[in-house]
Amino acid sequence: MSDPTLFDTYRAYLFAIAYRMLGSVMDAEDMVQEAYLRWQKASPVQIESPKSWLATIITRLCLDFLRSARVQRESYVGPWLPEPLPTSAASEETAVSTEGAIILSESISIAFLVLLENLSPTERAVYLLREVFDYGYADIARMVNKSEAACRQLVRRAKQHLQTHRPRYAASAEASQQLTAEFFQACTDGDAAKLFSLLAEDVVEWSDGGGKVHAARKPIIGRDKVARFMLGLARQAPPGIVPQFTVFNGQPGVIIYVDGRPFTVIVLEIVNNQIQNIYSVVNPDKLRHIPDLNSA
């Protein structure tokens, strides 16, 4: 049996790979746990490099999971969004000190994870291993059971696709926090003029209810439609809602609590000091990892 303490050294690193691969906090945690079980069963003499061995295991587990889940995602009701990941300077610092290289960046943003959904599972794995986790092609080829030439081609193909649809990131953390607070206040106050001033002309609102709760089943596009939609939601909000501003996926967001339980998570993508995308996760299955208000 391999040393469990050594595994804990890489736990945050493995979660970082799995979450970017799957876009799900719960599923990523399951993959890390499965990797731990395999680590326990492995003989230390079989493991030349713990980090490389574990990265290979977690990558293959995620690939198998994505291939089996692809049909489910294709039949998903409404827009599919990743599970919002609460992040903070402290938690990311832990992950960085563990690995020594991983930093919170656009690779964990909701916009980028949504974009990755357009790649095949293998393209996604190879791209992330190369561009985010800085593995060499020889290592990647071994991890995904492909030739080095095939891996290089997969990365080129993924880059071409992602660069064509790449979201832009311009706002500072401080500006994003301020805009998030102003956005929520404008919705709460029913201040249409203020809300209009915050939204980009081609803003898009994405609602992920997964067919479990009432939510828009298609993206809402355009400043006027989005403003009317958000103001309508604010007017219909149940009494006693409690907002809590925090950081999700490296970007400012807000948890809306109803009766002390998380009801919605909203994350904004800010471009050129205007709101370009509004990501609203209301699917209760994707909020299970968010603590209740009295325990938050």
Tab-separated table of N, CA and C in Angstrom, residues 54-123:
chain	number	residue	atom	x	y	z
A	54	LEU	N	-0.122	9.644	-10.435
A	54	LEU	CA	-1.449	10.102	-10.023
A	54	LEU	C	-2.113	10.952	-11.107
A	55	ALA	N	-1.328	11.782	-11.793
A	55	ALA	CA	-1.893	12.592	-12.876
A	55	ALA	C	-2.410	11.703	-13.997
A	56	THR	N	-1.695	10.622	-14.266
A	56	THR	CA	-2.147	9.675	-15.284
A	56	THR	C	-3.451	9.010	-14.867
A	57	ILE	N	-3.518	8.567	-13.618
A	57	ILE	CA	-4.729	7.907	-13.123
A	57	ILE	C	-5.923	8.847	-13.172
A	58	ILE	N	-5.772	10.075	-12.685
A	58	ILE	CA	-6.903	11.005	-12.639
A	58	ILE	C	-7.342	11.385	-14.054
A	59	THR	N	-6.397	11.524	-14.977
A	59	THR	CA	-6.740	11.852	-16.365
A	59	THR	C	-7.546	10.734	-16.997
A	60	ARG	N	-7.113	9.494	-16.806
A	60	ARG	CA	-7.825	8.360	-17.414
A	60	ARG	C	-9.194	8.167	-16.786
A	61	LEU	N	-9.303	8.375	-15.486
A	61	LEU	CA	-10.608	8.293	-14.833
A	61	LEU	C	-11.567	9.340	-15.394
A	62	CYS	N	-11.072	10.558	-15.573
A	62	CYS	CA	-11.915	11.641	-16.101
A	62	CYS	C	-12.309	11.382	-17.550
A	63	LEU	N	-11.385	10.835	-18.334
A	63	LEU	CA	-11.707	10.518	-19.723
A	63	LEU	C	-12.820	9.478	-19.788
A	64	ASP	N	-12.705	8.441	-18.988
A	64	ASP	CA	-13.748	7.410	-18.963
A	64	ASP	C	-15.087	8.009	-18.539
A	65	PHE	N	-15.045	8.891	-17.545
A	65	PHE	CA	-16.276	9.509	-17.050
A	65	PHE	C	-16.903	10.392	-18.125
A	66	LEU	N	-16.092	11.210	-18.795
A	66	LEU	CA	-16.620	12.110	-19.824
A	66	LEU	C	-17.251	11.330	-20.971
A	67	ARG	N	-16.621	10.247	-21.365
A	67	ARG	CA	-17.177	9.456	-22.468
A	67	ARG	C	-18.522	8.855	-22.093
A	68	SER	N	-18.651	8.431	-20.849
A	68	SER	CA	-19.924	7.842	-20.413
A	68	SER	C	-20.989	8.908	-20.174
A	69	ALA	N	-20.559	10.121	-19.834
A	69	ALA	CA	-21.504	11.199	-19.515
A	69	ALA	C	-21.894	12.020	-20.736
A	70	ARG	N	-21.245	11.785	-21.871
A	70	ARG	CA	-21.465	12.641	-23.038
A	70	ARG	C	-22.922	12.601	-23.512
A	71	VAL	N	-23.515	11.407	-23.511
A	71	VAL	CA	-24.902	11.295	-23.959
A	71	VAL	C	-25.826	12.063	-23.022
A	72	GLN	N	-25.544	12.002	-21.714
A	72	GLN	CA	-26.363	12.724	-20.743
A	72	GLN	C	-26.270	14.226	-20.966
A	73	ARG	N	-25.074	14.723	-21.246
A	73	ARG	CA	-24.922	16.163	-21.452
A	73	ARG	C	-25.585	16.611	-22.745
A	74	GLU	N	-25.559	15.751	-23.757
A	74	GLU	CA	-26.185	16.119	-25.020
A	74	GLU	C	-27.700	16.202	-24.883
A	75	SER	N	-28.270	15.473	-23.924
A	75	SER	CA	-29.715	15.497	-23.718
A	75	SER	C	-30.104	16.378	-22.524
A	76	TYR	N	-29.154	17.157	-22.022
A	76	TYR	CA	-29.389	18.013	-20.857
A	76	TYR	C	-30.444	19.061	-21.192
A	77	VAL	N	-31.349	19.316	-20.260
A	77	VAL	CA	-32.434	20.279	-20.473
A	77	VAL	C	-31.918	21.696	-20.253
A	78	GLY	N	-31.910	22.500	-21.319
A	78	GLY	CA	-31.438	23.876	-21.214
A	78	GLY	C	-29.919	23.966	-21.269
A	79	PRO	N	-29.365	25.173	-21.104
A	79	PRO	CA	-27.908	25.346	-21.122
A	79	PRO	C	-27.235	24.562	-19.993
A	80	TRP	N	-26.098	23.962	-20.317
A	80	TRP	CA	-25.299	23.273	-19.306
A	80	TRP	C	-24.203	24.223	-18.833
A	81	LEU	N	-24.119	24.426	-17.531
A	81	LEU	CA	-23.054	25.234	-16.949
A	81	LEU	C	-22.289	24.387	-15.942
A	82	PRO	N	-21.015	24.656	-15.745
A	82	PRO	CA	-20.269	23.919	-14.725
A	82	PRO	C	-20.772	24.247	-13.326
A	83	GLU	N	-20.530	23.337	-12.400
A	83	GLU	CA	-20.862	23.621	-11.004
A	83	GLU	C	-19.963	24.757	-10.528
A	84	PRO	N	-20.540	25.813	-9.952
A	84	PRO	CA	-19.702	26.937	-9.480
A	84	PRO	C	-18.781	26.482	-8.363
A	85	LEU	N	-17.521	26.834	-8.506
A	85	LEU	CA	-16.504	26.426	-7.537
A	85	LEU	C	-16.127	27.617	-6.663
A	86	PRO	N	-16.470	27.588	-5.375
A	86	PRO	CA	-16.037	28.684	-4.487
A	86	PRO	C	-14.516	28.720	-4.434
A	87	THR	N	-13.955	29.873	-4.682
A	87	THR	CA	-12.505	30.021	-4.669
A	87	THR	C	-12.131	31.224	-3.844
A	88	SER	N	-10.924	31.194	-3.308
A	88	SER	CA	-10.415	32.317	-2.529
A	88	SER	C	-8.911	32.320	-2.645
A	89	ALA	N	-8.325	33.428	-2.261
A	89	ALA	CA	-6.867	33.513	-2.294
A	89	ALA	C	-6.245	32.427	-1.435
A	90	ALA	N	-6.875	32.144	-0.300
A	90	ALA	CA	-6.312	31.153	0.609
A	90	ALA	C	-6.338	29.766	0.017
A	91	SER	N	-7.516	29.367	-0.566
A	91	SER	CA	-7.624	28.024	-1.102
A	91	SER	C	-6.730	27.833	-2.298
A	92	GLU	N	-6.621	28.872	-3.144
A	92	GLU	CA	-5.770	28.727	-4.321
A	92	GLU	C	-4.300	28.728	-3.923
A	93	GLU	N	-3.949	29.469	-2.890
A	93	GLU	CA	-2.575	29.470	-2.424
A	93	GLU	C	-2.161	28.071	-1.989
A	94	THR	N	-3.102	27.341	-1.371
A	94	THR	CA	-2.813	25.977	-0.970
A	94	THR	C	-2.514	25.118	-2.182
A	95	ALA	N	-3.351	25.266	-3.222
A	95	ALA	CA	-3.139	24.465	-4.417
A	95	ALA	C	-1.822	24.824	-5.088
A	96	VAL	N	-1.480	26.108	-5.097
A	96	VAL	CA	-0.239	26.526	-5.720
A	96	VAL	C	0.960	25.990	-4.958
A	97	SER	N	0.934	26.070	-3.629
A	97	SER	CA	2.068	25.598	-2.855
A	97	SER	C	2.219	24.088	-2.980
A	98	THR	N	1.128	23.375	-3.190
A	98	THR	CA	1.191	21.932	-3.361
A	98	THR	C	1.878	21.585	-4.661
A	99	GLU	N	1.483	22.226	-5.724
A	99	GLU	CA	2.009	21.883	-7.036
A	99	GLU	C	3.207	22.735	-7.410
A	100	GLY	N	3.188	24.010	-7.008
A	100	GLY	CA	4.297	24.883	-7.326
A	100	GLY	C	4.167	25.587	-8.650
A	101	ALA	N	3.084	25.327	-9.404
A	101	ALA	CA	2.966	25.937	-10.721
A	101	ALA	C	1.547	26.360	-11.072
A	102	ILE	N	0.528	25.725	-10.499
A	102	ILE	CA	-0.848	26.004	-10.892
A	102	ILE	C	-1.334	27.294	-10.240
A	103	ILE	N	-1.827	28.210	-11.033
A	103	ILE	CA	-2.398	29.450	-10.508
A	103	ILE	C	-3.830	29.569	-10.999
A	104	LEU	N	-4.632	30.267	-10.215
A	104	LEU	CA	-6.001	30.494	-10.631
A	104	LEU	C	-6.000	31.446	-11.813
A	105	SER	N	-6.589	31.035	-12.919
A	105	SER	CA	-6.534	31.818	-14.148
A	105	SER	C	-7.799	31.578	-14.936
A	106	GLU	N	-7.806	32.010	-16.188
A	106	GLU	CA	-8.986	31.824	-17.010
A	106	GLU	C	-9.301	30.355	-17.227
A	107	SER	N	-8.357	29.462	-16.951
A	107	SER	CA	-8.610	28.039	-17.169
A	107	SER	C	-9.655	27.488	-16.213
A	108	ILE	N	-10.025	28.251	-15.184
A	108	ILE	CA	-11.043	27.783	-14.246
A	108	ILE	C	-12.309	28.625	-14.318
A	109	SER	N	-12.329	29.632	-15.170
A	109	SER	CA	-13.504	30.493	-15.269
A	109	SER	C	-14.664	29.718	-15.883
A	110	ILE	N	-15.883	30.120	-15.543
A	110	ILE	CA	-17.057	29.461	-16.089
A	110	ILE	C	-17.093	29.613	-17.605
A	111	ALA	N	-16.755	30.797	-18.105
A	111	ALA	CA	-16.766	31.018	-19.553
A	111	ALA	C	-15.833	30.044	-20.262
A	112	PHE	N	-14.655	29.832	-19.699
A	112	PHE	CA	-13.688	28.946	-20.337
A	112	PHE	C	-14.116	27.492	-20.234
A	113	LEU	N	-14.668	27.085	-19.094
A	113	LEU	CA	-15.131	25.715	-18.938
A	113	LEU	C	-16.303	25.412	-19.873
A	114	VAL	N	-17.164	26.396	-20.095
A	114	VAL	CA	-18.246	26.219	-21.062
A	114	VAL	C	-17.663	26.019	-22.453
A	115	LEU	N	-16.635	26.775	-22.769
A	115	LEU	CA	-15.981	26.671	-24.070
A	115	LEU	C	-15.362	25.287	-24.262
A	116	LEU	N	-14.787	24.740	-23.209
A	116	LEU	CA	-14.154	23.424	-23.294
A	116	LEU	C	-15.156	22.323	-23.629
A	117	GLU	N	-16.444	22.566	-23.360
A	117	GLU	CA	-17.463	21.563	-23.666
A	117	GLU	C	-17.550	21.272	-25.157
A	118	ASN	N	-17.028	22.182	-25.982
A	118	ASN	CA	-17.060	21.983	-27.425
A	118	ASN	C	-15.964	21.055	-27.919
A	119	LEU	N	-15.046	20.679	-27.038
A	119	LEU	CA	-13.959	19.769	-27.413
A	119	LEU	C	-14.350	18.332	-27.092
A	120	SER	N	-13.741	17.398	-27.801
A	120	SER	CA	-13.928	15.993	-27.458
A	120	SER	C	-13.219	15.731	-26.133
A	121	PRO	N	-13.577	14.652	-25.423
A	121	PRO	CA	-12.892	14.357	-24.159
A	121	PRO	C	-11.374	14.296	-24.297
A	122	THR	N	-10.876	13.654	-25.352
A	122	THR	CA	-9.423	13.538	-25.513
A	122	THR	C	-8.798	14.882	-25.837
A	123	GLU	N	-9.443	15.680	-26.687
A	123	GLU	CA	-8.937	17.021	-26.976
A	123	GLU	C	-8.854	17.844	-25.696
